[in-house]
CSV table of C-alpha atoms and ligand atoms in Angstrom, one decimal:
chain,number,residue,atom,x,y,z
A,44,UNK,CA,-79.4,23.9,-31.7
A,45,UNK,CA,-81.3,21.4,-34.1
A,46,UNK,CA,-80.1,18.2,-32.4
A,47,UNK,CA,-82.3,16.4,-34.9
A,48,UNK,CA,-80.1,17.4,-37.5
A,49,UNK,CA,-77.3,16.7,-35.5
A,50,UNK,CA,-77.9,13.1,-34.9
A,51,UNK,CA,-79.3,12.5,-38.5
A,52,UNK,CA,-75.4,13.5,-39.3
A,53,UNK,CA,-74.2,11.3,-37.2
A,54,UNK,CA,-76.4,8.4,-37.7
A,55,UNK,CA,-77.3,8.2,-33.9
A,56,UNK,CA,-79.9,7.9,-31.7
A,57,UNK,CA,-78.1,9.8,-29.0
A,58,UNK,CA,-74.9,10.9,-28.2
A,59,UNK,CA,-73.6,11.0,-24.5
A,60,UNK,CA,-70.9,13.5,-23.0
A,61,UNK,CA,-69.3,12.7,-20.0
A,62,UNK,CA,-67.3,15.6,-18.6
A,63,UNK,CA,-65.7,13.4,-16.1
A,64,UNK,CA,-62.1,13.1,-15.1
A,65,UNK,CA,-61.3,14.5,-18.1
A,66,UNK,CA,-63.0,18.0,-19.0
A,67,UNK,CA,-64.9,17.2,-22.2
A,68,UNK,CA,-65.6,21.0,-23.9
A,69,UNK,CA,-68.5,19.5,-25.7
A,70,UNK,CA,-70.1,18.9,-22.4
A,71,UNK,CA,-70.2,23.1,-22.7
A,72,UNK,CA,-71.1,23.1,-26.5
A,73,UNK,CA,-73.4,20.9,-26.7
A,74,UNK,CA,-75.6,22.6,-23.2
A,75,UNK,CA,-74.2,26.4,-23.7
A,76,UNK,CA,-73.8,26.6,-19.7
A,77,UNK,CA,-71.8,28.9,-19.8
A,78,UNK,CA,-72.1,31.3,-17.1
A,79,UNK,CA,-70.7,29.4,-13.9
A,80,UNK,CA,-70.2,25.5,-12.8
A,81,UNK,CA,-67.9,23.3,-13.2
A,82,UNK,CA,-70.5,20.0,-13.9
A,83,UNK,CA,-67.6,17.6,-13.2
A,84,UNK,CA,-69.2,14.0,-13.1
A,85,UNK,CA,-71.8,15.3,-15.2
A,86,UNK,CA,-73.7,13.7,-18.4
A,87,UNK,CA,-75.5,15.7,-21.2
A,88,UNK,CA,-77.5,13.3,-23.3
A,89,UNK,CA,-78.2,15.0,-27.0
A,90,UNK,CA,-81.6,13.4,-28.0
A,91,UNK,CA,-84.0,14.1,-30.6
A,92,UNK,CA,-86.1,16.2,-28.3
A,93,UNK,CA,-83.0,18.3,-27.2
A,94,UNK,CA,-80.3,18.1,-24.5
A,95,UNK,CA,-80.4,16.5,-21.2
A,96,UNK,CA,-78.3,17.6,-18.5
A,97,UNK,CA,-77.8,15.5,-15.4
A,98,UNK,CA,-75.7,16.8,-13.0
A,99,UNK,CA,-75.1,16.8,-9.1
A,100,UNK,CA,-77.0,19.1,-6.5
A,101,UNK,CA,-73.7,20.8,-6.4
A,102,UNK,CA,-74.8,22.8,-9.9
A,103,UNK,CA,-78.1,22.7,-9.9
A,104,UNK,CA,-78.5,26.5,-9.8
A,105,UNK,CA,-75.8,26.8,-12.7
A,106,UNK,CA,-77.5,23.7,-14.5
A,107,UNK,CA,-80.9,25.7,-14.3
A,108,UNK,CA,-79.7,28.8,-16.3
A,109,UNK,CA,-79.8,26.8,-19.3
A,110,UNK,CA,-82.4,25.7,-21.9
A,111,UNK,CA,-81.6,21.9,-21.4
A,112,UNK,CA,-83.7,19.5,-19.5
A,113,UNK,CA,-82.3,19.0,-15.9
A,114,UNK,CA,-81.9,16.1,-13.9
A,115,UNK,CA,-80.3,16.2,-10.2
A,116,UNK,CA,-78.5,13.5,-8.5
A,117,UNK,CA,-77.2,13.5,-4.9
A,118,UNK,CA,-75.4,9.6,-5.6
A,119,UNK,CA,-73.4,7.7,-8.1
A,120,UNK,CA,-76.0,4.9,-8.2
A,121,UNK,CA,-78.8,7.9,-8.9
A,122,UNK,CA,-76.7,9.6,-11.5
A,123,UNK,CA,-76.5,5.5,-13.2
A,124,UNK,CA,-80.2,5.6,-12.8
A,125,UNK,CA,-80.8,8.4,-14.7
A,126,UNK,CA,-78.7,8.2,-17.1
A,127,UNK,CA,-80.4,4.6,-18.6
A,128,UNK,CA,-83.3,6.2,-18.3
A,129,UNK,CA,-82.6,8.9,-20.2
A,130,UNK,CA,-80.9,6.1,-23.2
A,131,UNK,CA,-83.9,3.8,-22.7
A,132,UNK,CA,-84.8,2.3,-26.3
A,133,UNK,CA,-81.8,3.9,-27.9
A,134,UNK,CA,-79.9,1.6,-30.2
A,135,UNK,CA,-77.2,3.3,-31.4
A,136,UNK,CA,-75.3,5.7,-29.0
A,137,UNK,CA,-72.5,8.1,-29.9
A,138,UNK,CA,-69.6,8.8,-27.6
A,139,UNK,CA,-66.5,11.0,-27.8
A,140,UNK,CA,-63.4,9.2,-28.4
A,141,UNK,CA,-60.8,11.8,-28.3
A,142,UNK,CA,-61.9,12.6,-24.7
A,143,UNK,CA,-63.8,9.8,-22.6
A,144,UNK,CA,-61.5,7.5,-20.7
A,145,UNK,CA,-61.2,3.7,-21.3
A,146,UNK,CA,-63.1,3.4,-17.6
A,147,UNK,CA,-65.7,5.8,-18.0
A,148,UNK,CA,-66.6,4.5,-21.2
A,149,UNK,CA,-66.6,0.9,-20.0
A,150,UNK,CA,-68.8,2.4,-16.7
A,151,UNK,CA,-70.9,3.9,-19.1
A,152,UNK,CA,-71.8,0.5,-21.2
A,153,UNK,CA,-71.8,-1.8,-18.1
A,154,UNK,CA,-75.2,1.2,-17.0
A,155,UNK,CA,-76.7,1.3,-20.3
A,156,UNK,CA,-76.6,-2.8,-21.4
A,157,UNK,CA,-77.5,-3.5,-24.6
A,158,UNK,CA,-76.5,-1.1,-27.7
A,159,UNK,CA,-74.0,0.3,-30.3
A,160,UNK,CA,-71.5,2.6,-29.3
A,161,UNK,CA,-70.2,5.0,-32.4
A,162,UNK,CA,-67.1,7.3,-32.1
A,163,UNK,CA,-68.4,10.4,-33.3
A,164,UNK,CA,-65.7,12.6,-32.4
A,165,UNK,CA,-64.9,13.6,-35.5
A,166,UNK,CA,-68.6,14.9,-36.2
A,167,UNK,CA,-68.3,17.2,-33.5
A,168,UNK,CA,-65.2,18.6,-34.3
A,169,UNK,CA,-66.9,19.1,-38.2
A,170,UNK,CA,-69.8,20.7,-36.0
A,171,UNK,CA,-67.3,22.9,-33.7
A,172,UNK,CA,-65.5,24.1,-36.6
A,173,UNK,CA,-68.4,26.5,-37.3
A,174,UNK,CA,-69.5,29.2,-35.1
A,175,UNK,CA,-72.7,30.5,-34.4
A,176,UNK,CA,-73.9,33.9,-33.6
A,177,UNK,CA,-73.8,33.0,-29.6
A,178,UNK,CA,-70.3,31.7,-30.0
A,179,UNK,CA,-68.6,34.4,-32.1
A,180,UNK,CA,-70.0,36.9,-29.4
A,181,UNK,CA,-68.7,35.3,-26.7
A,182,UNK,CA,-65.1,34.6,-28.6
A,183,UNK,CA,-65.7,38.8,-29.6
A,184,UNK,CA,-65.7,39.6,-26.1
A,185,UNK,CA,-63.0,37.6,-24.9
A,186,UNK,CA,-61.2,39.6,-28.0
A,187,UNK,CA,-62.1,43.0,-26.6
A,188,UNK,CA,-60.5,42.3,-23.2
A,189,UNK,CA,-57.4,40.7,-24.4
A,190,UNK,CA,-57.2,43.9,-27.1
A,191,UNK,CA,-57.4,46.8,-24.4
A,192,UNK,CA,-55.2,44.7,-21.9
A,193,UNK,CA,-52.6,44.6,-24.9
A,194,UNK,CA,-52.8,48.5,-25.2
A,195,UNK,CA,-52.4,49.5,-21.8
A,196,UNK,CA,-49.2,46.8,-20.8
A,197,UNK,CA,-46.7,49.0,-21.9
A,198,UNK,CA,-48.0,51.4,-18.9
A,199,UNK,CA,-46.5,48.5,-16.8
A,200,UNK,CA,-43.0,47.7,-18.1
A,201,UNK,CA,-40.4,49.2,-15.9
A,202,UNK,CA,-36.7,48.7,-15.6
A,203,UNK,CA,-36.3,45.3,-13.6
A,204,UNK,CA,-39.3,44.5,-13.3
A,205,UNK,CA,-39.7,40.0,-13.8
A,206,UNK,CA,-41.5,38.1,-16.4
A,207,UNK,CA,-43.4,36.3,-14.4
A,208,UNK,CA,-44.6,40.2,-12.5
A,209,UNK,CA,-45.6,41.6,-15.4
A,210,UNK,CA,-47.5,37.8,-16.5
A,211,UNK,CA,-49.4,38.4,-12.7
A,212,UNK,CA,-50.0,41.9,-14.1
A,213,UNK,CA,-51.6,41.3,-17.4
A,214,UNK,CA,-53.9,38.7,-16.1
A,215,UNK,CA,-54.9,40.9,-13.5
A,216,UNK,CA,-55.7,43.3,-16.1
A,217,UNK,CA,-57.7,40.4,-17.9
A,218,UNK,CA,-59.9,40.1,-15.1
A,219,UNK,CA,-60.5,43.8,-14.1
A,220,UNK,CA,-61.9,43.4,-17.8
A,221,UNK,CA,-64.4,40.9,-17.0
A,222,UNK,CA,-62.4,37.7,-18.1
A,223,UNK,CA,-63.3,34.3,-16.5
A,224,UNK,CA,-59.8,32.8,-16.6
A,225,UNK,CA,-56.7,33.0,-18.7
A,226,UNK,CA,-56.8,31.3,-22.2
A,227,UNK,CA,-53.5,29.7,-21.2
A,228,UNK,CA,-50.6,30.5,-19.2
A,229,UNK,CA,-49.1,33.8,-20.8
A,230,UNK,CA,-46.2,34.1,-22.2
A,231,UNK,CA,-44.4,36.8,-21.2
A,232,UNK,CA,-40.5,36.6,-22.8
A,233,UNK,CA,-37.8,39.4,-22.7
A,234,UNK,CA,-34.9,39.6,-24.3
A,235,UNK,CA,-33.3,36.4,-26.0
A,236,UNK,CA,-36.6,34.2,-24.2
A,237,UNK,CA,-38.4,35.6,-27.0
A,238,UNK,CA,-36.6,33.6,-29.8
A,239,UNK,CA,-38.3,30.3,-28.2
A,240,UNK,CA,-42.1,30.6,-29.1
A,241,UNK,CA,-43.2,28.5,-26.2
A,242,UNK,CA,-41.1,30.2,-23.0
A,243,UNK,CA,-44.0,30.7,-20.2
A,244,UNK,CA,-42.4,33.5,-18.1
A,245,UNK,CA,-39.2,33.0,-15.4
A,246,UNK,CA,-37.1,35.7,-13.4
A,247,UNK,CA,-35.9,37.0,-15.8
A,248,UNK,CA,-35.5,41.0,-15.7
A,249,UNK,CA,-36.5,43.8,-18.0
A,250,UNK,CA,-33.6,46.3,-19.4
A,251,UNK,CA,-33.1,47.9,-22.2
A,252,UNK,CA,-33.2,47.1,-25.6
A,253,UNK,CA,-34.9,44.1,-24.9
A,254,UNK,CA,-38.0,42.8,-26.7
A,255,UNK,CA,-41.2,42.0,-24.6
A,256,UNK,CA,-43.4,39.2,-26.5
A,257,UNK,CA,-46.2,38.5,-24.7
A,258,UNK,CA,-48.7,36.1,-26.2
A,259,UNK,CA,-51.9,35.5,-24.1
A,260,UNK,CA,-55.4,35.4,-24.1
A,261,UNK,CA,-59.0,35.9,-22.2
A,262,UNK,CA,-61.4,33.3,-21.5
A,263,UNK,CA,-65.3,34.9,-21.5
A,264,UNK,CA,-68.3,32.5,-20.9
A,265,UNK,CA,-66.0,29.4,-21.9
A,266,UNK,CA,-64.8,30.8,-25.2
A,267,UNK,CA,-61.3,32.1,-25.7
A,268,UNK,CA,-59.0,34.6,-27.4
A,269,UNK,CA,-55.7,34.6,-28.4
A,270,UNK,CA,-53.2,37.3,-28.7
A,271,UNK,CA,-49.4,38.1,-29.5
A,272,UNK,CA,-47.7,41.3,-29.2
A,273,UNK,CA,-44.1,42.1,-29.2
A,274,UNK,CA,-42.7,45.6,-28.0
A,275,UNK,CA,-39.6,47.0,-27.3
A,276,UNK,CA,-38.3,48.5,-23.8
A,277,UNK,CA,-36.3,51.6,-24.7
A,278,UNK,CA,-35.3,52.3,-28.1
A,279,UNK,CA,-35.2,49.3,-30.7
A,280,UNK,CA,-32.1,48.6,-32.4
A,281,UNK,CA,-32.4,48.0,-36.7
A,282,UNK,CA,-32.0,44.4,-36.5
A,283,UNK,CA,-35.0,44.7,-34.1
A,284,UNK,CA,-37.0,46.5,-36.6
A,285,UNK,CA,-36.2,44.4,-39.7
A,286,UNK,CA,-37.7,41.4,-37.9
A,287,UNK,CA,-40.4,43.6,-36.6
A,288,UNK,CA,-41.6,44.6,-40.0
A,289,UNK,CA,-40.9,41.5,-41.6
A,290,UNK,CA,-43.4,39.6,-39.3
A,291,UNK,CA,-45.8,42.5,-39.3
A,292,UNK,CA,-45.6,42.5,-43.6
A,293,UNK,CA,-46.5,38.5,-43.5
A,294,UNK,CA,-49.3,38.6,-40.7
A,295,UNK,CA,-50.9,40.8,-43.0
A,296,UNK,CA,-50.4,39.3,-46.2
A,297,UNK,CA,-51.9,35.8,-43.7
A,298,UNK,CA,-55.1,38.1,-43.1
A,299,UNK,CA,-55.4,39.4,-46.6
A,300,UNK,CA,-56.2,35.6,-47.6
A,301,UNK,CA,-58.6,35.0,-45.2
A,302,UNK,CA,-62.0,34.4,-46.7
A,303,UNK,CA,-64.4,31.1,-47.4
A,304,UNK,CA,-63.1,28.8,-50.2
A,305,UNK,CA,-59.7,29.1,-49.1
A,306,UNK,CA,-57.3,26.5,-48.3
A,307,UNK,CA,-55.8,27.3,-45.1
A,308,UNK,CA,-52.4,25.3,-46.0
A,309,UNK,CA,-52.4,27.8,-48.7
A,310,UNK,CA,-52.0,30.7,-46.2
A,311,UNK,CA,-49.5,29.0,-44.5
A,312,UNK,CA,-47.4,28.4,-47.3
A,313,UNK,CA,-47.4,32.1,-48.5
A,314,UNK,CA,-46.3,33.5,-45.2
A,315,UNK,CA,-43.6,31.0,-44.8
A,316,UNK,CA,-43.0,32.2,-48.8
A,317,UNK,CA,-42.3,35.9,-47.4
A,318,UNK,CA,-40.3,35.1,-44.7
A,319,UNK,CA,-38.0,32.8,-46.4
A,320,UNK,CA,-37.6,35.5,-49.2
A,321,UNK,CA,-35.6,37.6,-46.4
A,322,UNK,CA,-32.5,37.0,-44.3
A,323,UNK,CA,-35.0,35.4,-42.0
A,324,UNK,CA,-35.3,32.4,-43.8
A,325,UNK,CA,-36.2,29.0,-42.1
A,326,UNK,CA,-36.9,31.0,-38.8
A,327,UNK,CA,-40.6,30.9,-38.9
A,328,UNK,CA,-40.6,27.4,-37.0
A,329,UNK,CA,-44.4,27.1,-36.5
A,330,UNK,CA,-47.5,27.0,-38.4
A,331,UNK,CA,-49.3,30.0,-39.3
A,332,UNK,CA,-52.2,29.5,-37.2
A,333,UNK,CA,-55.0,27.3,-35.4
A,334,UNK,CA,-59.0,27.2,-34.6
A,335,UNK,CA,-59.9,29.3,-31.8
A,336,UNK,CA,-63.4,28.8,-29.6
A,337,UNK,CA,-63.6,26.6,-26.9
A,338,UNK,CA,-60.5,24.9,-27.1
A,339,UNK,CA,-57.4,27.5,-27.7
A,340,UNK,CA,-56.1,25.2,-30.1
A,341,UNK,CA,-60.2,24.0,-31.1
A,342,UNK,CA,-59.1,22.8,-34.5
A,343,UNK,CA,-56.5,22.6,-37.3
A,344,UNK,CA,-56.0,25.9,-39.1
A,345,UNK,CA,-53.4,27.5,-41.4
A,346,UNK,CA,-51.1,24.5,-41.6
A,347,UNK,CA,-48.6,24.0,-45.0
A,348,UNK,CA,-49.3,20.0,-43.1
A,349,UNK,CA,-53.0,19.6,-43.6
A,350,UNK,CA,-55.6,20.9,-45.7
A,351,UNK,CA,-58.1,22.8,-44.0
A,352,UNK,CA,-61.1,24.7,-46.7
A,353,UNK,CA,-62.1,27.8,-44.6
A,354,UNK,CA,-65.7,28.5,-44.0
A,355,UNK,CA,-68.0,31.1,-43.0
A,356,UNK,CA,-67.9,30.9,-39.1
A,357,UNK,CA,-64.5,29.6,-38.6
A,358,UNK,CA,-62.2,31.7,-36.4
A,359,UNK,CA,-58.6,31.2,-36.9
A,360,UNK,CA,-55.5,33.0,-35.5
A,361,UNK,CA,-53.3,34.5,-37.5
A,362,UNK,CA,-49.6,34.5,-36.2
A,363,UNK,CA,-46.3,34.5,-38.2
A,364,UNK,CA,-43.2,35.0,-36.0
A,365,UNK,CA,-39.5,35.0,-36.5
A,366,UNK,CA,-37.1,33.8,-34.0
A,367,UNK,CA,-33.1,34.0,-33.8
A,368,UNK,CA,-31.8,32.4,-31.0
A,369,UNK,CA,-29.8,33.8,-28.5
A,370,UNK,CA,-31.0,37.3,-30.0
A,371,UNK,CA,-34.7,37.5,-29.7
A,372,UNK,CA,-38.0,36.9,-31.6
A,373,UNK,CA,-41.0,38.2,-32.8
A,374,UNK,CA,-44.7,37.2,-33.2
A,375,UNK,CA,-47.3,39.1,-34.2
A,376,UNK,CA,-51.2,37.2,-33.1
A,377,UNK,CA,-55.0,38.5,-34.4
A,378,UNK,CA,-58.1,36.1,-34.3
A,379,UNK,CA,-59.7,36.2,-37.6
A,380,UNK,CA,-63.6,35.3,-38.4
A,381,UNK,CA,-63.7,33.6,-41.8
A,382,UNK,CA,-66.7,35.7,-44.0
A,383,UNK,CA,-67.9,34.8,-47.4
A,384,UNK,CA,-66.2,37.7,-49.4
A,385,UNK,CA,-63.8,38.0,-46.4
A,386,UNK,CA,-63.1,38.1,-42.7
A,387,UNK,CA,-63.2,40.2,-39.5
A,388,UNK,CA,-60.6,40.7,-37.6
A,389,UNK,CA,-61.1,40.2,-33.6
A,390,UNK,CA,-58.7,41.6,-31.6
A,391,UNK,CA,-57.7,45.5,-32.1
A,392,UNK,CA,-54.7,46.7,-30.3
A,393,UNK,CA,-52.4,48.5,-32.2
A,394,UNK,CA,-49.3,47.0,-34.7
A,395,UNK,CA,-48.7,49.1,-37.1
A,396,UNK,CA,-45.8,50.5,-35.9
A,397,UNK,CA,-43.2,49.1,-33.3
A,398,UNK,CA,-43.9,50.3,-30.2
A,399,UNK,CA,-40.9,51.2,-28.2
A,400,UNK,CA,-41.5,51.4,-24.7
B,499,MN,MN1,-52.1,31.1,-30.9
């Protein structure tokens, strides 16, 4: 990381991260720990020189697996200590609005005295937007897991069974496969639940003829995936199909335009073109899809709301969905890496044709 270059950007002389009561994700981005530790109370200081990472004795065995300079405190009044010292002679000091608290921010002038404080939030979520090499591996892996836990679910759905038991299922798949954590909280919807794109799971039980939408995701060395399939228990009806195939036709006409240069509102507005061409009109009720990396939701993506150019390094999910309430919906959910002359797409389980369980 050229933090040179980064603060040249930024016109800073540093830029502090506090990854306090609030989990700050740039904390992680900015000192790539990201194999163990939590680092709650803990500063990174981005300085010409590199990163500085004061943290507690707590992590200082995480905190030493990194490339950053480290500096352990076992008290508050320590951790103020090092923290001036580490912004003496600074002038002009960055801080992230979107996530530092009114109090930590005011604790964080009343240590450091005399300077400028400069929002650059919106730097780093410029800087985010792009992946590097390290992150698209780690967002690759967290693909892989999510991809083979998607193929072998279907090995799980049984009469009866709850949403909420085959949610405990999947992530214990997830983890069997090496992820960290969940994404988010699955959702797992059967039946009519999967008409509402943002059910989490109940007691409701499987039977047939009902659609399973399960959208989910893996979180590997901090960075996350994000996944939808929708399947059918027992033998799907021809309404079922018609939405099936009408989602499956638009999430990969949304894919087809993936590549640098293009304006991710446009993608948006030719998916929601196809769906409102059929009987499903107006029942595509979200956007098409969002940043993925860090953050599930890391930055805005394939919105008809806001213009978004796509560049090489962006990762972007791709998920078009119809829902009809009281009937049922369908989402279909791949991570996409923007390329020059195209993209890649992430997660690999299989679509093509509706799988009836
Ligand atoms: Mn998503």
């Amino acid at each position: 990381m050229d933090t040179k270059k980064l603060l040249e950007d930024a016109e800073v002389d540093a830029i502090v991260i506090y990854n306090g009561n609030n989990e700050d994700l740039n904390f992680y981005y900015f000192t790539r720990l990201l194999d163990g530790g939590i680092f709650e109370g803990s500063y990174a200081v981005v300085t010409e020189e590199g990163v500085k990472v004061i943290t507690s004795i707590l992590e200082e065995q995480s905190a030493k697996k990194g490339n950053n300079e480290v500096y352990i405190f076992n008290t508050s009044s320590e951790r103020d200590e090092l923290l001036k010292k580490s912004l003496k002679g600074m002038n002009t000091i960055g801080v992230n609005y979107d996530v530092l608290s009114l109090s930590d921010f005011n604790k964080i002038k009343k240590v450091v005295g005399e300077a400028n404080f400069k929002d650059v939030s919106g730097k780093i979520q410029e800087w985010r937007m792009i992946k590097d090499e390290q992150e698209i591996s780690m967002i690759k892996e967290a693909a892989k897991i999510a991809s083979e836990v998607a193929e072998v679910m279907p090995d799980f759905m049984k009469e009866g069974i709850r949403e909420y038991e085959l949610a405990a299922r999947l992530g214990y798949e997830m983890f069997k496969r090496g992820a960290e954590d969940f994404a988010f909280t699955t959702i797992m919807a059967f039946g009519e639940n999967s008409a509402e794109p943002h059910y989490l799971s109940g007691a409701r039980k499987l039977k047939k003829g009902d659609f399973v939408l399960m959208d989910f995701g893996a979180r590997y060395h901090r960075y996350n995936s994000d996944m939808t399939r929708t399947f059918v228990f027992g033998k799907a009806s021809e309404e079922q199909k018609e939405i099936y195939y009408t989602v499956l036709e638009a999430q990969k006409l949304g894919i087809s335009m993936i590549k640098s240069g293009v304006n991710g509102k446009d993608v948006d507005i030719k998916v929601k073109e196809l769906i409102d061409s059929t009987k499903y009109r107006g029942r595509m009720i979200h956007s098409t899809g969002h940043g993925l990396g860090l953050a599930v939701h890391d930055h805005v993506g394939l919105s008809s709301q806001r213009d978004l150019i796509l560049k090489r390094g962006m990762v972007v999910t791709v998920e078009p969905g119809i829902y009809v309430p009281g009937f049922g919906g369908v989402r279909i959910e791949d991570d996409v890496l923007v390329k020059d002359d195209g993209h890649e797409v992430l997660t690999f389980a299989p679509k093509d044709e509706l799988i009836e369980v």
